[in-house]
Amino acid sequence: MADHNKVWNNCLQIITQYVTAQSFKTWFEPIVPLRLEGSVLTIQVPNKFFYEFLEGHYVDILKQSIRAEIGEEARLEYLVPRKQTPQPGSTKIAVPTNKSNSKYNKTAPDKIKNPFVIPGIQKLKIDSQLNPTYIFDNYIEGDCNRLARAAGVAVAKRPGETAFNPLMIFGNVGLGKTHLAQAIGNQVKSMFEDKTVLYVSSEKFTNQFIDALRNNAISDFAKFYQLVDVLIVDDIQFLENKVKTQDIFFSIFNHLHQSGKQLILTSDRPPKEMKGIEDRLISRFKWGLSADLQIPSLETRMAIIQQKMSSDGVDLPPDVLEFISYNVRTNVREMEGILISIIAQAALNQRNIDIDLAKEVISQFIDNISNEITVEYIQKTVAEHYDIPMEKLKEKTRKKFIVRARQVSMYLAKQLSNKSLKHIGGAFGGRDHSTVIHACKTIENMLENDSRFKSELSDIAKRLRNSGIEFNESDLG
Ligand code: ADP
Ligand code: MG
């Protein structure tokens, strides 16, 4: 009879191929296999959060690996030790891992069905391959994505009928292309029951095409795609230098476009920078609208984190929220990875989520946590202190308290940010360096003569420092 350790080890061998080293270490190494009874494998996880996380994020890969080891009827049961005593046999959460559609199934092995096995190719039977969690409601809007998001909403309302066809979404990795493209698909699906939506990565598309070539089934392949009303092709940069795949894609594109069907494409670069893609395809891509995604601003990053945390039911202290948003400026995916690690570390080691923990985790991801303060961050802190919208600092208004807030921000930026006067002025609605000099003089003057103002400024400085950014009080003059 198979022994639970062996079975679990074999499962781990499979799992390790599909998850990152960091996730493997965090989520799979702490699991202890307890027993195997018939086709039920029981594993012990450190706590309930852990169990929920595994079920939320890794259910597919867990399911597939234990099925591969034990057979189709395999079941997984979790045990959570009572009150952190490592004794098994207490709170029992029995979970048949038979439910599909994990919350984030990106790490799971390929699930996309071969389109040709769908019997009779009936319209409504085509599985859209969409992840139902990618929706507009949880796609935070910001300057970074306003145009792309608005175009996406418009397309979702009237697929194939707007000028945005194709809708081309481009931007660097982790900035939300897949989420947005899928949100459009999900929205169409919920509004138009009779429309067939299909999401496919261009890699998957290529592989299906190669299979079709091998099986002499090119015409079936093309016909299948021509049935779709809304076709979403993700990461089309993968089509680069694949001449034959581009040819068939070109013909599918034309067919759909001519029949008033909607195309949504994503890419990590704008059409004009795509190399190795035929000109005729590039020119098609330019027919509709190309909208780019940028790195979200500090405020948008905060809103995104807040939204993710509240949907996971986690309370993140405000200073930690600010600290993460401030320090992680690469992309949203990295920000999510860091959040998840922080929560996991807190749960595993029974620690509070605080700045120290956040710092530790972030330093594993990012080489040097920035100790340098940005103008944007100063603006935000000052605006909060004076309880005015941050945008006001950039506007032309001459209202006294806004002028004050603006001058304070400029002064702090000059003292703390290492940025040039020109840069600082620019960050305040394109003002010039002489305005910044004037602001600094005014504030210095007030600091010398007004002790109440002095303590006001040191309150703001304290607030800046609370977010984990280090600077010398003496920098403040
Ligand atoms: P890309 O396809 O551009 O590499 P993804 O769409 O996979 O990026 O996004 C990475 C992660 O960031 C996803 O989990 C996504 O939900 C999240 N994300 C990106 N932009 C936003 C946003 N504006 N609001 C909420 N979540 C976002
Ligand atoms: Mg993507």
XYZ file of C-alpha atoms and ligand atoms in Angstrom:
505
model
C 0.000 0.000 0.000
C 1.220 3.444 -0.822
C 2.465 5.436 2.056
C 1.307 8.991 2.684
C 4.805 10.454 2.812
C 5.686 8.989 -0.515
C 2.432 10.045 -2.120
C 2.789 13.574 -0.798
C 6.394 13.800 -1.927
C 5.368 12.811 -5.408
C 2.650 15.450 -5.318
C 5.223 18.030 -4.315
C 7.346 17.038 -7.291
C 4.453 17.947 -9.529
C 3.490 21.069 -7.647
C 6.986 22.490 -7.646
C 6.858 22.684 -11.416
C 3.883 25.003 -11.375
C 4.450 27.414 -8.546
C 7.244 29.863 -7.906
C 10.031 28.890 -5.536
C 8.845 31.530 -3.107
C 5.256 30.237 -3.111
C 6.436 26.683 -2.799
C 8.470 27.542 0.246
C 5.707 29.592 1.815
C 2.715 27.414 1.095
C 3.803 23.848 0.474
C 6.861 23.180 2.588
C 5.004 23.703 5.890
C 2.430 21.041 4.991
C 2.736 17.729 6.834
C 1.201 14.624 5.292
C -0.589 12.648 8.004
C -2.230 9.600 6.535
C -3.609 7.966 3.477
C -6.806 5.994 3.888
C -8.124 4.522 0.711
C -8.138 7.439 -1.675
C -8.260 10.103 1.036
C -5.022 11.885 1.772
C -4.973 13.914 4.969
C -2.545 16.777 5.308
C -1.916 19.093 8.179
C -1.688 22.830 7.591
C -0.544 25.381 10.175
C -3.834 27.241 10.500
C -7.172 28.037 8.967
C -5.888 30.974 7.001
C -3.407 28.640 5.398
C -6.111 26.225 4.443
C -8.230 28.973 2.965
C -5.330 30.321 1.024
C -4.456 26.939 -0.438
C -8.042 26.346 -1.425
C -8.332 29.812 -2.862
C -5.149 29.799 -4.863
C -3.874 26.307 -5.423
C -6.913 24.084 -5.537
C -6.355 23.131 -9.164
C -2.778 22.084 -8.846
C -3.491 20.229 -5.589
C -6.347 18.406 -7.206
C -4.369 17.468 -10.268
C -1.360 16.294 -8.366
C -3.240 14.049 -5.964
C -5.301 12.657 -8.795
C -2.124 11.862 -10.657
C -0.871 10.018 -7.588
C -3.965 8.351 -6.174
C -6.386 8.236 -9.055
C -9.580 9.943 -10.152
C -11.426 9.392 -6.887
C -8.682 11.043 -4.848
C -9.732 13.349 -2.065
C -7.801 15.713 0.116
C -8.580 16.447 3.735
C -7.029 19.227 5.718
C -6.316 19.190 9.393
C -5.738 22.325 11.363
C -4.103 21.800 14.740
C -6.027 23.325 17.614
C -4.354 26.381 19.123
C -1.050 25.911 17.343
C -0.163 22.707 19.188
C 1.296 20.564 16.484
C -0.941 17.670 17.430
C -3.038 16.319 14.667
C -6.533 15.158 15.113
C -8.332 18.275 16.154
C -10.334 20.762 14.082
C -11.113 19.047 10.895
C -11.947 20.740 7.683
C -12.857 18.158 5.139
C -12.526 19.396 1.663
C -13.104 17.381 -1.421
C -10.869 19.171 -3.875
C -13.380 18.629 -6.567
C -14.430 22.150 -7.123
C -12.804 23.809 -10.004
C -12.248 27.453 -10.761
C -9.907 28.453 -8.039
C -9.787 32.134 -7.364
C -6.525 32.620 -9.125
C -5.785 29.718 -11.334
C -2.902 31.216 -13.195
C -0.352 28.911 -11.656
C -2.272 25.764 -12.370
C -1.361 23.679 -15.356
C -3.127 24.235 -18.603
C -6.821 23.657 -18.450
C -7.876 25.012 -21.789
C -9.736 22.336 -23.595
C -8.776 21.436 -27.065
C -11.432 23.281 -29.026
C -11.945 20.352 -31.353
C -13.196 17.972 -28.758
C -16.276 20.061 -28.207
C -18.971 17.923 -29.775
C -20.899 19.370 -32.649
C -19.328 22.791 -32.168
C -22.465 24.304 -30.795
C -22.298 27.989 -30.266
C -23.210 28.190 -26.645
C -21.068 25.271 -25.638
C -17.820 27.108 -26.117
C -16.262 27.677 -22.736
C -15.022 31.236 -22.581
C -11.907 30.258 -20.590
C -12.351 33.407 -18.560
C -11.376 33.772 -14.947
C -14.599 35.014 -13.306
C -12.703 37.016 -10.692
C -11.366 39.453 -13.274
C -14.158 41.986 -13.444
C -14.536 45.755 -13.749
C -15.761 46.083 -10.187
C -12.373 45.152 -8.821
C -10.345 46.865 -11.518
C -9.419 50.128 -9.854
C -9.457 53.172 -12.053
C -6.590 55.662 -12.066
C -4.745 57.978 -14.421
C -2.639 54.960 -15.303
C -5.509 53.145 -16.991
C -8.331 55.649 -17.534
C -8.468 55.534 -21.320
C -7.993 51.780 -21.585
C -10.597 51.108 -18.927
C -13.137 53.481 -20.434
C -12.610 51.948 -23.865
C -13.018 48.522 -22.285
C -16.310 49.515 -20.709
C -17.538 50.926 -24.016
C -16.567 47.774 -25.879
C -18.254 45.582 -23.276
C -21.511 47.500 -23.720
C -21.509 47.302 -27.490
C -19.118 44.613 -28.643
C -18.203 44.924 -32.296
C -20.160 48.147 -32.652
C -17.721 50.780 -31.469
C -14.742 52.260 -33.266
C -12.551 50.385 -30.808
C -12.142 47.310 -32.902
C -9.719 45.825 -32.360
C -9.166 47.147 -28.892
C -5.475 46.850 -28.290
C -4.335 47.067 -24.676
C -0.630 47.361 -24.160
C 1.682 47.901 -21.226
C 4.452 46.316 -19.230
C 4.107 43.061 -17.403
C 1.945 43.041 -14.290
C 0.074 46.247 -15.050
C -3.344 44.701 -15.562
C -3.706 43.825 -19.258
C -5.073 40.358 -18.663
C -7.385 41.562 -15.919
C -8.839 44.301 -18.090
C -9.207 42.136 -21.181
C -10.956 39.446 -19.159
C -13.164 41.988 -17.410
C -14.494 42.985 -20.813
C -15.147 39.353 -21.632
C -16.904 38.687 -18.339
C -19.026 41.783 -18.739
C -20.113 40.811 -22.243
C -20.968 37.353 -21.002
C -23.149 38.680 -18.249
C -24.925 41.206 -20.449
C -25.366 39.223 -23.651
C -26.227 35.630 -22.977
C -26.199 34.694 -26.618
C -22.757 36.042 -27.381
C -19.832 33.680 -27.468
C -16.759 35.016 -25.752
C -13.405 33.302 -25.973
C -10.187 34.123 -24.190
C -6.955 32.604 -25.413
C -3.313 33.417 -24.913
C -1.414 33.714 -28.144
C 0.856 30.948 -26.946
C -2.107 28.625 -26.536
C -3.414 29.756 -29.897
C -0.074 28.879 -31.462
C -0.017 25.439 -29.860
C -3.541 24.678 -30.979
C -2.601 25.745 -34.469
C 0.430 23.462 -34.495
C -1.755 20.578 -33.327
C -4.221 21.353 -36.068
C -1.445 21.367 -38.638
C -0.279 17.996 -37.417
C -3.797 16.559 -37.558
C -4.742 18.084 -40.890
C -7.451 20.048 -39.168
C -6.625 23.607 -40.119
C -10.019 24.318 -41.546
C -11.729 23.108 -38.344
C -9.380 25.272 -36.369
C -10.221 28.368 -38.375
C -13.930 27.594 -38.344
C -13.934 27.212 -34.607
C -12.470 30.638 -34.082
C -14.833 32.150 -36.599
C -17.768 31.182 -34.391
C -16.713 33.539 -31.682
C -18.392 36.915 -31.118
C -15.757 38.386 -28.843
C -12.248 37.058 -29.260
C -9.636 38.021 -26.686
C -6.057 37.162 -27.578
C -3.627 37.811 -24.767
C 0.045 38.688 -25.201
C 0.135 38.762 -28.974
C 3.820 39.614 -28.848
C 4.276 35.819 -28.671
C 3.230 35.658 -32.295
C 6.455 37.373 -33.260
C 8.347 35.488 -35.941
C 5.683 32.791 -36.151
C 4.810 33.335 -39.771
C 2.284 30.565 -40.256
C 0.446 31.289 -37.042
C 0.294 34.931 -38.066
C -1.202 33.929 -41.404
C -4.050 32.002 -39.862
C -4.574 34.675 -37.252
C -4.745 37.246 -40.015
C -7.476 35.355 -41.762
C -9.437 34.771 -38.548
C -9.020 38.435 -37.682
C -10.364 39.524 -41.043
C -13.279 37.168 -40.934
C -14.350 38.277 -37.480
C -13.816 41.946 -38.144
C -15.812 41.840 -41.350
C -18.663 40.107 -39.574
C -18.798 42.823 -36.947
C -17.279 40.682 -34.225
C -15.153 42.210 -31.502
C -11.420 41.630 -31.151
C -9.500 42.459 -28.020
C -5.752 42.083 -28.065
C -3.072 42.676 -25.492
C 0.631 43.125 -25.882
C 3.600 44.200 -23.839
C 4.482 46.865 -26.407
C 2.683 49.217 -28.788
C 2.054 48.057 -32.366
C 4.775 50.245 -33.836
C 7.398 48.561 -31.694
C 6.458 45.016 -32.594
C 9.210 43.322 -34.480
C 8.716 40.118 -36.380
C 5.027 40.706 -36.951
C 3.896 41.130 -40.513
C 3.072 44.661 -41.579
C -0.390 43.707 -42.726
C -1.193 42.473 -39.211
C 0.294 45.538 -37.572
C -1.812 47.714 -39.791
C -4.901 45.750 -38.682
C -3.958 46.293 -35.068
C -3.962 50.010 -35.724
C -7.477 50.019 -37.111
C -9.105 50.329 -33.741
C -7.831 51.858 -30.567
C -4.510 51.258 -28.865
C -4.622 52.178 -25.201
C -1.758 51.783 -22.821
C -1.483 50.961 -19.139
C 1.037 52.793 -16.996
C 2.419 52.225 -13.531
C -0.274 53.342 -11.101
C 0.327 56.425 -9.005
C 0.745 56.214 -5.264
C -2.933 56.858 -4.630
C -4.062 54.288 -7.146
C -1.655 51.741 -5.704
C -3.171 52.351 -2.309
C -6.666 51.943 -3.660
C -5.707 48.685 -5.362
C -4.174 47.243 -2.214
C -7.122 48.333 -0.140
C -9.508 46.689 -2.516
C -7.538 43.427 -2.583
C -7.264 43.331 1.173
C -10.885 44.000 1.864
C -11.922 41.325 -0.600
C -9.651 38.898 1.251
C -11.054 40.042 4.590
C -7.700 41.238 5.853
C -7.246 44.396 7.882
C -4.095 46.182 6.891
C -3.010 48.968 9.238
C -2.972 52.281 7.356
C 0.731 52.907 7.893
C 1.587 49.496 6.441
C -0.685 50.166 3.499
C 1.152 53.409 2.829
C 4.526 51.835 3.316
C 3.886 49.129 0.746
C 2.299 51.480 -1.761
C 5.157 53.844 -1.377
C 7.908 51.288 -1.748
C 6.572 48.959 -4.390
C 6.431 50.908 -7.601
C 7.193 48.304 -10.208
C 3.854 46.747 -10.985
C 0.646 45.513 -9.451
C 1.535 41.854 -9.630
C 4.650 42.366 -7.566
C 2.649 44.381 -5.084
C 0.203 41.500 -4.734
C 3.017 39.014 -4.244
C 4.422 41.111 -1.457
C 1.044 41.501 0.232
C 0.444 37.788 0.161
C 3.852 37.103 1.653
C 3.268 39.608 4.414
C -0.041 38.018 5.323
C 1.447 34.550 5.175
C 4.388 35.505 7.356
C 2.066 37.089 9.866
C -0.156 34.005 9.952
C 2.692 31.521 10.112
C 4.702 33.244 12.773
C 1.740 34.679 14.621
C 3.059 38.170 14.190
C 1.198 41.387 13.820
C 1.197 42.989 10.449
C 3.320 46.065 11.017
C 5.938 48.194 9.314
C 8.774 45.983 10.524
C 7.255 42.902 9.007
C 6.475 44.777 5.798
C 10.069 45.966 5.621
C 11.420 42.460 6.084
C 9.241 41.017 3.372
C 9.772 43.831 0.924
C 13.525 43.604 1.330
C 13.319 40.027 0.054
C 11.711 41.267 -3.126
C 13.309 44.616 -3.712
C 17.030 45.274 -3.465
C 16.938 48.571 -1.756
C 13.864 49.805 -0.100
C 13.760 53.391 -0.976
C 14.645 55.737 1.797
C 14.253 58.544 -0.608
C 11.036 60.347 -0.374
C 9.154 61.313 -3.507
C 7.518 64.631 -4.223
C 4.273 62.778 -4.789
C 4.401 61.240 -1.357
C 5.067 64.588 0.262
C 2.158 66.133 -1.604
C -0.130 63.410 -0.434
C 0.924 63.693 3.185
C 0.654 67.466 3.245
C -2.710 67.413 1.490
C -3.952 64.991 4.102
C -2.631 67.120 6.893
C -4.520 70.156 5.628
C -7.458 68.033 4.607
C -7.551 69.146 0.991
C -7.565 67.067 -2.188
C -4.039 66.469 -3.430
C -4.969 67.778 -6.872
C -5.514 71.247 -5.440
C -1.769 71.546 -4.882
C -1.277 71.421 -8.613
C -4.013 73.828 -9.560
C -3.810 77.560 -9.971
C -6.010 78.505 -7.031
C -4.780 81.296 -4.784
C -6.883 80.441 -1.776
C -4.748 81.146 1.216
C -4.722 77.759 2.897
C -4.053 76.020 -0.382
C -1.170 78.339 -1.140
C 0.167 77.513 2.306
C -0.145 73.768 1.753
C 1.507 74.115 -1.616
C 4.408 76.078 -0.208
C 4.877 73.635 2.629
C 4.934 70.770 0.164
C 7.464 72.530 -2.029
C 9.633 73.285 0.958
C 9.564 69.700 2.213
C 10.210 68.424 -1.287
C 13.224 70.672 -1.585
C 14.570 69.596 1.803
C 13.859 65.907 1.639
C 13.577 64.654 -1.895
C 16.913 65.166 -3.688
C 14.939 66.462 -6.622
C 15.889 69.544 -8.602
C 13.920 72.775 -8.262
C 12.794 72.324 -11.822
C 11.498 68.836 -11.124
C 9.712 69.966 -7.987
C 8.067 72.912 -9.735
C 6.996 70.600 -12.534
C 5.278 68.292 -10.056
C 3.064 71.178 -8.942
C 1.151 71.653 -12.153
C 4.157 72.750 -14.187
C 5.363 75.666 -12.086
C 8.910 76.907 -12.572
C 11.920 76.833 -10.284
C 11.549 80.431 -9.142
C 8.158 79.605 -7.636
C 9.804 76.862 -5.614
C 12.552 79.202 -4.414
C 9.956 81.734 -3.373
C 7.985 79.059 -1.481
C 11.102 77.896 0.348
C 11.992 81.438 1.397
C 8.484 82.063 2.668
C 8.475 78.898 4.741
C 11.971 79.492 6.128
C 10.827 82.896 7.187
C 7.804 81.518 8.958
C 9.853 78.828 10.667
C 12.072 81.483 12.161
C 9.262 83.664 13.400
C 6.334 81.442 14.163
C 6.764 78.682 16.714
C 3.272 77.325 16.155
C 4.012 76.887 12.504
C 7.240 75.189 13.411
C 5.434 72.550 15.424
C 2.878 72.155 12.645
C 5.675 71.370 10.241
C 7.215 68.898 12.595
C 3.845 67.129 12.834
C 3.896 66.679 9.099
C 7.472 65.465 9.236
C 6.461 62.941 11.853
C 3.735 61.702 9.608
C 6.182 61.286 6.756
C 8.534 59.386 9.000
C 5.822 57.106 10.342
C 5.561 55.567 6.959
C 9.001 54.078 7.463
C 10.966 56.592 5.484
C 14.057 57.710 7.241
C 15.470 61.183 7.192
C 17.159 63.539 9.578
C 15.096 66.032 11.423
C 17.954 68.456 10.843
C 17.221 68.336 7.109
C 14.179 70.361 7.944
C 16.265 73.353 8.915
P -0.578 41.772 -17.109
O -1.500 40.906 -17.892
O -0.484 43.163 -17.656
O 0.783 41.180 -16.901
P -2.425 41.211 -14.959
O -3.693 41.578 -15.614
O -2.128 39.771 -14.825
O -1.193 41.959 -15.655
O -2.390 41.933 -13.540
C -1.529 41.538 -12.499
C -2.284 41.573 -11.197
O -2.547 42.917 -10.842
C -3.629 40.884 -11.283
O -3.842 40.139 -10.123
C -4.616 42.018 -11.383
O -5.842 41.680 -10.758
C -3.926 43.116 -10.630
N -4.272 44.454 -11.145
C -3.673 45.132 -12.149
N -4.234 46.338 -12.340
C -5.224 46.442 -11.434
C -6.189 47.456 -11.121
N -6.231 48.611 -11.796
N -7.054 47.211 -10.116
C -7.017 46.048 -9.436
N -6.138 45.058 -9.679
C -5.246 45.238 -10.668
Mg -1.150 39.062 -18.738
